[in-house]
Amino acid sequence: METVIEASNLVKQFGSFRAVDTINFSVRPGEVFGFLGPNGAGKTTTMKMIQCASPRTSGSLSVFGLDPGTHSHEIKAMIGVVPQETNLDTEFSTIENLIVYSRYFGIPKEVAEERAEKLLDFVQLTEKRDVNIEKLSGGMKRRLILARALVNQPKLLILDEPTIGLDPQARHLIWEKLKLLRSLGNTIVLTTHYLEEAERLCDRLVIMNNGTILVEGSPAELVRDHVGSGIVEAEHSPEVVECLSHMGISYEVTGDIVQVVTDNPRLVAQELLRKCDAKQVLTRAATLEDVFLKLTGRGLKE
Amino acid sequence: MIQDLFAIPRLSGNAWTVWKRNLDVFQKTWRVNLVPPFIEPFLYLIALGFGLGGFVGYIGDVPYIDFIAPAIVAVSIMNSAFFECTYGSYVRMYYGKTFDAIIATPVSIEEVIAGELLWGATRSMIYTSLMLPVLILFGVVNVPTSLLLIPFAFLGGLLFACIAMCFTAVTPSIDALNYPSFLFITPMLLFSGTFFPITVLPPALQAFAFAVLPLTHVVSICRGITLTLFTPFMLLDLAWIAIVTTVLFILAINLMKRRLVV
């Protein structure tokens, strides 16, 4: 199958700092591919290389079979970009933002106007058509940026932290729109550090840390391969710890909680309640968050 | 490294989409934009022309007010392009992130900067066109030769736009743009043959003004046009402007590219 993006041994170096360190990945047509990782993992830098905004240091990268270093004009005509920073043009109204942006793609005025109206409808901003950008809420601005990224009817949509700083309602609305775009056959690449977002949207994803890719797979595969199916949590008390050690069950202590990863959470919970005299026991399905924390560590990323 | 700064940039018609963006904004805020070019010549002509001119009388056989009228146009050409491509461009680049948004489209960073420079020049041309009727009304410029000021304002404006963009490309912050404004623009305003003939300066200063103060050449040509006194020396001024503009146009684009593409 033809790939949309193909990266091999991709490196980006800033002085002595290696922001992206020899990564390999490929994105297939029609899928939602995610880059998950803590701040400073190299996700945004990777996006910038794909969207021809930043030249790579070494390795190979192709987008639609073209080299971003030499064919940026052609590649940029085929992609839509939702940047992390809100960079709408504050001098213009909502609809003008879309029309002025269309002009950079060489889209004729009549076509641009017609598309802009449809896109405003798509992101539910028709009511705010003639409002100045400054008057829009954070969620509305993000939706308008999404609409702006679609003016050229891109074959590939790149979203860098699409829901950063949004409230749950605004976030769900963006997710709904992205799912709709996926169902229409669009290829979408996104970065996020929201695990729920990655779990809900991505067909496949990679987890990045310190410029390298740690793992790759579908959210379900990653959870199964790296954590297991279930998690049992109990309070962190000497009795519980001793009891678990005694039974030979491996556990992990995080703060005031003891976590046991297991394929049989029900059994472990019973044992904890019956034999270890645990006061609080919680069983839950393992999530991507468990994979993420396991792979990237619990230390604070700044 | 140095060769990179003088590499010929690859440009296309896309630069005009950036120019058009700025023109659209200008038209949206036209009320604010049209006032200064009308008011400015009034203030200068009354204060300097009638006020100071009453003491000075004539410079050579030219009335003082006619002597400074072209200088007012030249200063306006300088200011409108220079401030557009320093503070204006810096705000669009740094605070508005407008350039980042545009370079995610098929428009390249080189074309964004070229569009900004062309817009700076256009702004000088618009201002000159608006000032000219006032000067004609005062009867201090020759008609119809003075109409040549309009196309010339584009070239002069482009010169100052390119100078400005070089500063913008290397400035660490918006406050640091005050340095070229005070250390470069203000001396030019005073020592470029604007309000008194450059020939009264000591020879060393005269040479300095001709060599490195771009406004000297712009004033010289503006004055030749409004007084209809065309001299071969103006060709030298024109050549100076053309060469410096070309070199700085290329340099400004490459410096900005170096700043923005990492």
JSON list of N, CA and C in Angstrom, two decimals, chain B residues 101-155:
[
{"chain": "B", "resi": 101, "resn": "ALA", "atom": "N", "xyz": [1.43, 31.52, 9.92]},
{"chain": "B", "resi": 101, "resn": "ALA", "atom": "CA", "xyz": [0.19, 31.03, 9.32]},
{"chain": "B", "resi": 101, "resn": "ALA", "atom": "C", "xyz": [0.32, 30.98, 7.80]},
{"chain": "B", "resi": 102, "resn": "ILE", "atom": "N", "xyz": [0.94, 32.01, 7.22]},
{"chain": "B", "resi": 102, "resn": "ILE", "atom": "CA", "xyz": [1.01, 32.07, 5.76]},
{"chain": "B", "resi": 102, "resn": "ILE", "atom": "C", "xyz": [1.97, 31.01, 5.20]},
{"chain": "B", "resi": 103, "resn": "ILE", "atom": "N", "xyz": [3.08, 30.75, 5.89]},
{"chain": "B", "resi": 103, "resn": "ILE", "atom": "CA", "xyz": [4.02, 29.80, 5.30]},
{"chain": "B", "resi": 103, "resn": "ILE", "atom": "C", "xyz": [3.57, 28.35, 5.43]},
{"chain": "B", "resi": 104, "resn": "ALA", "atom": "N", "xyz": [2.42, 28.12, 6.06]},
{"chain": "B", "resi": 104, "resn": "ALA", "atom": "CA", "xyz": [1.84, 26.77, 6.02]},
{"chain": "B", "resi": 104, "resn": "ALA", "atom": "C", "xyz": [1.07, 26.57, 4.71]},
{"chain": "B", "resi": 105, "resn": "THR", "atom": "N", "xyz": [0.98, 27.59, 3.89]},
{"chain": "B", "resi": 105, "resn": "THR", "atom": "CA", "xyz": [0.33, 27.50, 2.58]},
{"chain": "B", "resi": 105, "resn": "THR", "atom": "C", "xyz": [1.44, 27.45, 1.52]},
{"chain": "B", "resi": 106, "resn": "PRO", "atom": "N", "xyz": [1.08, 27.34, 0.25]},
{"chain": "B", "resi": 106, "resn": "PRO", "atom": "CA", "xyz": [2.15, 27.29, -0.77]},
{"chain": "B", "resi": 106, "resn": "PRO", "atom": "C", "xyz": [3.03, 28.54, -0.85]},
{"chain": "B", "resi": 107, "resn": "VAL", "atom": "N", "xyz": [2.68, 29.59, -0.12]},
{"chain": "B", "resi": 107, "resn": "VAL", "atom": "CA", "xyz": [3.51, 30.80, -0.13]},
{"chain": "B", "resi": 107, "resn": "VAL", "atom": "C", "xyz": [4.76, 30.54, 0.72]},
{"chain": "B", "resi": 108, "resn": "SER", "atom": "N", "xyz": [5.93, 30.87, 0.17]},
{"chain": "B", "resi": 108, "resn": "SER", "atom": "CA", "xyz": [7.18, 30.61, 0.89]},
{"chain": "B", "resi": 108, "resn": "SER", "atom": "C", "xyz": [7.54, 31.80, 1.76]},
{"chain": "B", "resi": 109, "resn": "ILE", "atom": "N", "xyz": [8.47, 31.60, 2.67]},
{"chain": "B", "resi": 109, "resn": "ILE", "atom": "CA", "xyz": [8.89, 32.71, 3.55]},
{"chain": "B", "resi": 109, "resn": "ILE", "atom": "C", "xyz": [9.51, 33.85, 2.73]},
{"chain": "B", "resi": 110, "resn": "GLU", "atom": "N", "xyz": [10.24, 33.48, 1.67]},
{"chain": "B", "resi": 110, "resn": "GLU", "atom": "CA", "xyz": [10.83, 34.51, 0.80]},
{"chain": "B", "resi": 110, "resn": "GLU", "atom": "C", "xyz": [9.73, 35.40, 0.20]},
{"chain": "B", "resi": 111, "resn": "GLU", "atom": "N", "xyz": [8.64, 34.72, -0.20]},
{"chain": "B", "resi": 111, "resn": "GLU", "atom": "CA", "xyz": [7.54, 35.47, -0.82]},
{"chain": "B", "resi": 111, "resn": "GLU", "atom": "C", "xyz": [6.78, 36.32, 0.20]},
{"chain": "B", "resi": 112, "resn": "VAL", "atom": "N", "xyz": [6.71, 35.83, 1.43]},
{"chain": "B", "resi": 112, "resn": "VAL", "atom": "CA", "xyz": [6.06, 36.63, 2.48]},
{"chain": "B", "resi": 112, "resn": "VAL", "atom": "C", "xyz": [6.84, 37.94, 2.66]},
{"chain": "B", "resi": 113, "resn": "ILE", "atom": "N", "xyz": [8.16, 37.82, 2.76]},
{"chain": "B", "resi": 113, "resn": "ILE", "atom": "CA", "xyz": [8.97, 39.02, 2.99]},
{"chain": "B", "resi": 113, "resn": "ILE", "atom": "C", "xyz": [8.93, 39.95, 1.79]},
{"chain": "B", "resi": 114, "resn": "ALA", "atom": "N", "xyz": [9.01, 39.36, 0.59]},
{"chain": "B", "resi": 114, "resn": "ALA", "atom": "CA", "xyz": [8.92, 40.19, -0.62]},
{"chain": "B", "resi": 114, "resn": "ALA", "atom": "C", "xyz": [7.58, 40.94, -0.63]},
{"chain": "B", "resi": 115, "resn": "GLY", "atom": "N", "xyz": [6.51, 40.26, -0.25]},
{"chain": "B", "resi": 115, "resn": "GLY", "atom": "CA", "xyz": [5.19, 40.90, -0.20]},
{"chain": "B", "resi": 115, "resn": "GLY", "atom": "C", "xyz": [5.16, 42.05, 0.80]},
{"chain": "B", "resi": 116, "resn": "GLU", "atom": "N", "xyz": [5.80, 41.84, 1.93]},
{"chain": "B", "resi": 116, "resn": "GLU", "atom": "CA", "xyz": [5.88, 42.90, 2.95]},
{"chain": "B", "resi": 116, "resn": "GLU", "atom": "C", "xyz": [6.65, 44.11, 2.42]},
{"chain": "B", "resi": 117, "resn": "LEU", "atom": "N", "xyz": [7.75, 43.84, 1.71]},
{"chain": "B", "resi": 117, "resn": "LEU", "atom": "CA", "xyz": [8.57, 44.93, 1.19]},
{"chain": "B", "resi": 117, "resn": "LEU", "atom": "C", "xyz": [7.80, 45.70, 0.12]},
{"chain": "B", "resi": 118, "resn": "LEU", "atom": "N", "xyz": [7.12, 44.98, -0.75]},
{"chain": "B", "resi": 118, "resn": "LEU", "atom": "CA", "xyz": [6.33, 45.64, -1.80]},
{"chain": "B", "resi": 118, "resn": "LEU", "atom": "C", "xyz": [5.21, 46.46, -1.17]},
{"chain": "B", "resi": 119, "resn": "TRP", "atom": "N", "xyz": [4.68, 45.94, -0.07]},
{"chain": "B", "resi": 119, "resn": "TRP", "atom": "CA", "xyz": [3.62, 46.69, 0.61]},
{"chain": "B", "resi": 119, "resn": "TRP", "atom": "C", "xyz": [4.17, 47.97, 1.24]},
{"chain": "B", "resi": 120, "resn": "GLY", "atom": "N", "xyz": [5.34, 47.87, 1.86]},
{"chain": "B", "resi": 120, "resn": "GLY", "atom": "CA", "xyz": [5.97, 49.07, 2.45]},
{"chain": "B", "resi": 120, "resn": "GLY", "atom": "C", "xyz": [6.14, 50.15, 1.39]},
{"chain": "B", "resi": 121, "resn": "ALA", "atom": "N", "xyz": [6.60, 49.74, 0.19]},
{"chain": "B", "resi": 121, "resn": "ALA", "atom": "CA", "xyz": [6.80, 50.67, -0.91]},
{"chain": "B", "resi": 121, "resn": "ALA", "atom": "C", "xyz": [5.45, 51.25, -1.36]},
{"chain": "B", "resi": 122, "resn": "THR", "atom": "N", "xyz": [4.44, 50.40, -1.39]},
{"chain": "B", "resi": 122, "resn": "THR", "atom": "CA", "xyz": [3.11, 50.86, -1.82]},
{"chain": "B", "resi": 122, "resn": "THR", "atom": "C", "xyz": [2.56, 51.90, -0.85]},
{"chain": "B", "resi": 123, "resn": "ARG", "atom": "N", "xyz": [2.83, 51.66, 0.41]},
{"chain": "B", "resi": 123, "resn": "ARG", "atom": "CA", "xyz": [2.35, 52.60, 1.43]},
{"chain": "B", "resi": 123, "resn": "ARG", "atom": "C", "xyz": [2.97, 53.98, 1.22]},
{"chain": "B", "resi": 124, "resn": "SER", "atom": "N", "xyz": [4.27, 54.01, 0.90]},
{"chain": "B", "resi": 124, "resn": "SER", "atom": "CA", "xyz": [4.92, 55.29, 0.60]},
{"chain": "B", "resi": 124, "resn": "SER", "atom": "C", "xyz": [4.25, 55.95, -0.59]},
{"chain": "B", "resi": 125, "resn": "MET", "atom": "N", "xyz": [3.90, 55.13, -1.57]},
{"chain": "B", "resi": 125, "resn": "MET", "atom": "CA", "xyz": [3.29, 55.67, -2.79]},
{"chain": "B", "resi": 125, "resn": "MET", "atom": "C", "xyz": [1.90, 56.24, -2.48]},
{"chain": "B", "resi": 126, "resn": "ILE", "atom": "N", "xyz": [1.14, 55.52, -1.67]},
{"chain": "B", "resi": 126, "resn": "ILE", "atom": "CA", "xyz": [-0.20, 56.00, -1.30]},
{"chain": "B", "resi": 126, "resn": "ILE", "atom": "C", "xyz": [-0.09, 57.34, -0.55]},
{"chain": "B", "resi": 127, "resn": "TYR", "atom": "N", "xyz": [0.83, 57.38, 0.42]},
{"chain": "B", "resi": 127, "resn": "TYR", "atom": "CA", "xyz": [0.99, 58.62, 1.20]},
{"chain": "B", "resi": 127, "resn": "TYR", "atom": "C", "xyz": [1.38, 59.78, 0.31]},
{"chain": "B", "resi": 128, "resn": "THR", "atom": "N", "xyz": [2.31, 59.53, -0.61]},
{"chain": "B", "resi": 128, "resn": "THR", "atom": "CA", "xyz": [2.74, 60.60, -1.50]},
{"chain": "B", "resi": 128, "resn": "THR", "atom": "C", "xyz": [1.57, 61.09, -2.35]},
{"chain": "B", "resi": 129, "resn": "SER", "atom": "N", "xyz": [0.78, 60.15, -2.84]},
{"chain": "B", "resi": 129, "resn": "SER", "atom": "CA", "xyz": [-0.37, 60.54, -3.67]},
{"chain": "B", "resi": 129, "resn": "SER", "atom": "C", "xyz": [-1.36, 61.39, -2.89]},
{"chain": "B", "resi": 130, "resn": "LEU", "atom": "N", "xyz": [-1.46, 61.15, -1.59]},
{"chain": "B", "resi": 130, "resn": "LEU", "atom": "CA", "xyz": [-2.41, 61.91, -0.78]},
{"chain": "B", "resi": 130, "resn": "LEU", "atom": "C", "xyz": [-1.86, 63.28, -0.38]},
{"chain": "B", "resi": 131, "resn": "MET", "atom": "N", "xyz": [-0.52, 63.35, -0.26]},
{"chain": "B", "resi": 131, "resn": "MET", "atom": "CA", "xyz": [0.09, 64.63, 0.12]},
{"chain": "B", "resi": 131, "resn": "MET", "atom": "C", "xyz": [0.12, 65.60, -1.05]},
{"chain": "B", "resi": 132, "resn": "LEU", "atom": "N", "xyz": [0.28, 65.03, -2.22]},
{"chain": "B", "resi": 132, "resn": "LEU", "atom": "CA", "xyz": [0.50, 65.86, -3.41]},
{"chain": "B", "resi": 132, "resn": "LEU", "atom": "C", "xyz": [-0.59, 66.92, -3.63]},
{"chain": "B", "resi": 133, "resn": "PRO", "atom": "N", "xyz": [-1.88, 66.56, -3.51]},
{"chain": "B", "resi": 133, "resn": "PRO", "atom": "CA", "xyz": [-2.91, 67.58, -3.71]},
{"chain": "B", "resi": 133, "resn": "PRO", "atom": "C", "xyz": [-2.76, 68.77, -2.75]},
{"chain": "B", "resi": 134, "resn": "VAL", "atom": "N", "xyz": [-2.34, 68.48, -1.52]},
{"chain": "B", "resi": 134, "resn": "VAL", "atom": "CA", "xyz": [-2.17, 69.56, -0.55]},
{"chain": "B", "resi": 134, "resn": "VAL", "atom": "C", "xyz": [-1.04, 70.49, -1.01]},
{"chain": "B", "resi": 135, "resn": "LEU", "atom": "N", "xyz": [0.05, 69.87, -1.45]},
{"chain": "B", "resi": 135, "resn": "LEU", "atom": "CA", "xyz": [1.20, 70.67, -1.91]},
{"chain": "B", "resi": 135, "resn": "LEU", "atom": "C", "xyz": [0.83, 71.49, -3.14]},
{"chain": "B", "resi": 136, "resn": "ILE", "atom": "N", "xyz": [0.03, 70.89, -4.02]},
{"chain": "B", "resi": 136, "resn": "ILE", "atom": "CA", "xyz": [-0.40, 71.61, -5.23]},
{"chain": "B", "resi": 136, "resn": "ILE", "atom": "C", "xyz": [-1.29, 72.78, -4.84]},
{"chain": "B", "resi": 137, "resn": "LEU", "atom": "N", "xyz": [-2.16, 72.52, -3.87]},
{"chain": "B", "resi": 137, "resn": "LEU", "atom": "CA", "xyz": [-3.07, 73.55, -3.36]},
{"chain": "B", "resi": 137, "resn": "LEU", "atom": "C", "xyz": [-2.28, 74.74, -2.80]},
{"chain": "B", "resi": 138, "resn": "PHE", "atom": "N", "xyz": [-1.20, 74.46, -2.11]},
{"chain": "B", "resi": 138, "resn": "PHE", "atom": "CA", "xyz": [-0.35, 75.52, -1.56]},
{"chain": "B", "resi": 138, "resn": "PHE", "atom": "C", "xyz": [0.47, 76.20, -2.65]},
{"chain": "B", "resi": 139, "resn": "GLY", "atom": "N", "xyz": [0.48, 75.59, -3.83]},
{"chain": "B", "resi": 139, "resn": "GLY", "atom": "CA", "xyz": [1.23, 76.17, -4.95]},
{"chain": "B", "resi": 139, "resn": "GLY", "atom": "C", "xyz": [2.73, 76.11, -4.76]},
{"chain": "B", "resi": 140, "resn": "VAL", "atom": "N", "xyz": [3.22, 75.06, -4.05]},
{"chain": "B", "resi": 140, "resn": "VAL", "atom": "CA", "xyz": [4.65, 75.00, -3.76]},
{"chain": "B", "resi": 140, "resn": "VAL", "atom": "C", "xyz": [5.38, 73.97, -4.62]},
{"chain": "B", "resi": 141, "resn": "VAL", "atom": "N", "xyz": [4.65, 73.28, -5.49]},
{"chain": "B", "resi": 141, "resn": "VAL", "atom": "CA", "xyz": [5.30, 72.31, -6.38]},
{"chain": "B", "resi": 141, "resn": "VAL", "atom": "C", "xyz": [4.84, 72.56, -7.81]},
{"chain": "B", "resi": 142, "resn": "ASN", "atom": "N", "xyz": [5.72, 72.21, -8.76]},
{"chain": "B", "resi": 142, "resn": "ASN", "atom": "CA", "xyz": [5.36, 72.41, -10.17]},
{"chain": "B", "resi": 142, "resn": "ASN", "atom": "C", "xyz": [4.45, 71.29, -10.66]},
{"chain": "B", "resi": 143, "resn": "VAL", "atom": "N", "xyz": [3.47, 71.70, -11.46]},
{"chain": "B", "resi": 143, "resn": "VAL", "atom": "CA", "xyz": [2.57, 70.71, -12.06]},
{"chain": "B", "resi": 143, "resn": "VAL", "atom": "C", "xyz": [2.78, 70.81, -13.57]},
{"chain": "B", "resi": 144, "resn": "PRO", "atom": "N", "xyz": [2.81, 69.75, -14.34]},
{"chain": "B", "resi": 144, "resn": "PRO", "atom": "CA", "xyz": [2.50, 68.38, -13.94]},
{"chain": "B", "resi": 144, "resn": "PRO", "atom": "C", "xyz": [3.72, 67.53, -13.55]},
{"chain": "B", "resi": 145, "resn": "THR", "atom": "N", "xyz": [4.95, 68.10, -13.63]},
{"chain": "B", "resi": 145, "resn": "THR", "atom": "CA", "xyz": [6.12, 67.24, -13.37]},
{"chain": "B", "resi": 145, "resn": "THR", "atom": "C", "xyz": [6.05, 66.56, -12.00]},
{"chain": "B", "resi": 146, "resn": "SER", "atom": "N", "xyz": [5.41, 67.22, -11.03]},
{"chain": "B", "resi": 146, "resn": "SER", "atom": "CA", "xyz": [5.36, 66.66, -9.68]},
{"chain": "B", "resi": 146, "resn": "SER", "atom": "C", "xyz": [4.63, 65.33, -9.61]},
{"chain": "B", "resi": 147, "resn": "LEU", "atom": "N", "xyz": [3.82, 65.04, -10.62]},
{"chain": "B", "resi": 147, "resn": "LEU", "atom": "CA", "xyz": [3.14, 63.74, -10.64]},
{"chain": "B", "resi": 147, "resn": "LEU", "atom": "C", "xyz": [4.15, 62.59, -10.68]},
{"chain": "B", "resi": 148, "resn": "LEU", "atom": "N", "xyz": [5.37, 62.92, -11.16]},
{"chain": "B", "resi": 148, "resn": "LEU", "atom": "CA", "xyz": [6.43, 61.89, -11.18]},
{"chain": "B", "resi": 148, "resn": "LEU", "atom": "C", "xyz": [6.80, 61.42, -9.78]},
{"chain": "B", "resi": 149, "resn": "LEU", "atom": "N", "xyz": [6.43, 62.23, -8.78]},
{"chain": "B", "resi": 149, "resn": "LEU", "atom": "CA", "xyz": [6.72, 61.83, -7.40]},
{"chain": "B", "resi": 149, "resn": "LEU", "atom": "C", "xyz": [6.05, 60.51, -7.05]},
{"chain": "B", "resi": 150, "resn": "ILE", "atom": "N", "xyz": [4.87, 60.28, -7.66]},
{"chain": "B", "resi": 150, "resn": "ILE", "atom": "CA", "xyz": [4.11, 59.08, -7.28]},
{"chain": "B", "resi": 150, "resn": "ILE", "atom": "C", "xyz": [4.85, 57.79, -7.65]},
{"chain": "B", "resi": 151, "resn": "PRO", "atom": "N", "xyz": [5.24, 57.62, -8.93]},
{"chain": "B", "resi": 151, "resn": "PRO", "atom": "CA", "xyz": [6.02, 56.39, -9.20]},
{"chain": "B", "resi": 151, "resn": "PRO", "atom": "C", "xyz": [7.36, 56.38, -8.46]},
{"chain": "B", "resi": 152, "resn": "PHE", "atom": "N", "xyz": [7.97, 57.56, -8.32]},
{"chain": "B", "resi": 152, "resn": "PHE", "atom": "CA", "xyz": [9.26, 57.57, -7.63]},
{"chain": "B", "resi": 152, "resn": "PHE", "atom": "C", "xyz": [9.10, 57.17, -6.16]},
{"chain": "B", "resi": 153, "resn": "ALA", "atom": "N", "xyz": [7.95, 57.50, -5.57]},
{"chain": "B", "resi": 153, "resn": "ALA", "atom": "CA", "xyz": [7.72, 57.15, -4.16]},
{"chain": "B", "resi": 153, "resn": "ALA", "atom": "C", "xyz": [7.77, 55.64, -3.96]},
{"chain": "B", "resi": 154, "resn": "PHE", "atom": "N", "xyz": [7.36, 54.90, -4.98]},
{"chain": "B", "resi": 154, "resn": "PHE", "atom": "CA", "xyz": [7.40, 53.44, -4.86]},
{"chain": "B", "resi": 154, "resn": "PHE", "atom": "C", "xyz": [8.85, 52.96, -4.74]},
{"chain": "B", "resi": 155, "resn": "LEU", "atom": "N", "xyz": [9.72, 53.50, -5.61]},
{"chain": "B", "resi": 155, "resn": "LEU", "atom": "CA", "xyz": [11.13, 53.10, -5.57]},
{"chain": "B", "resi": 155, "resn": "LEU", "atom": "C", "xyz": [11.78, 53.55, -4.26]}
]
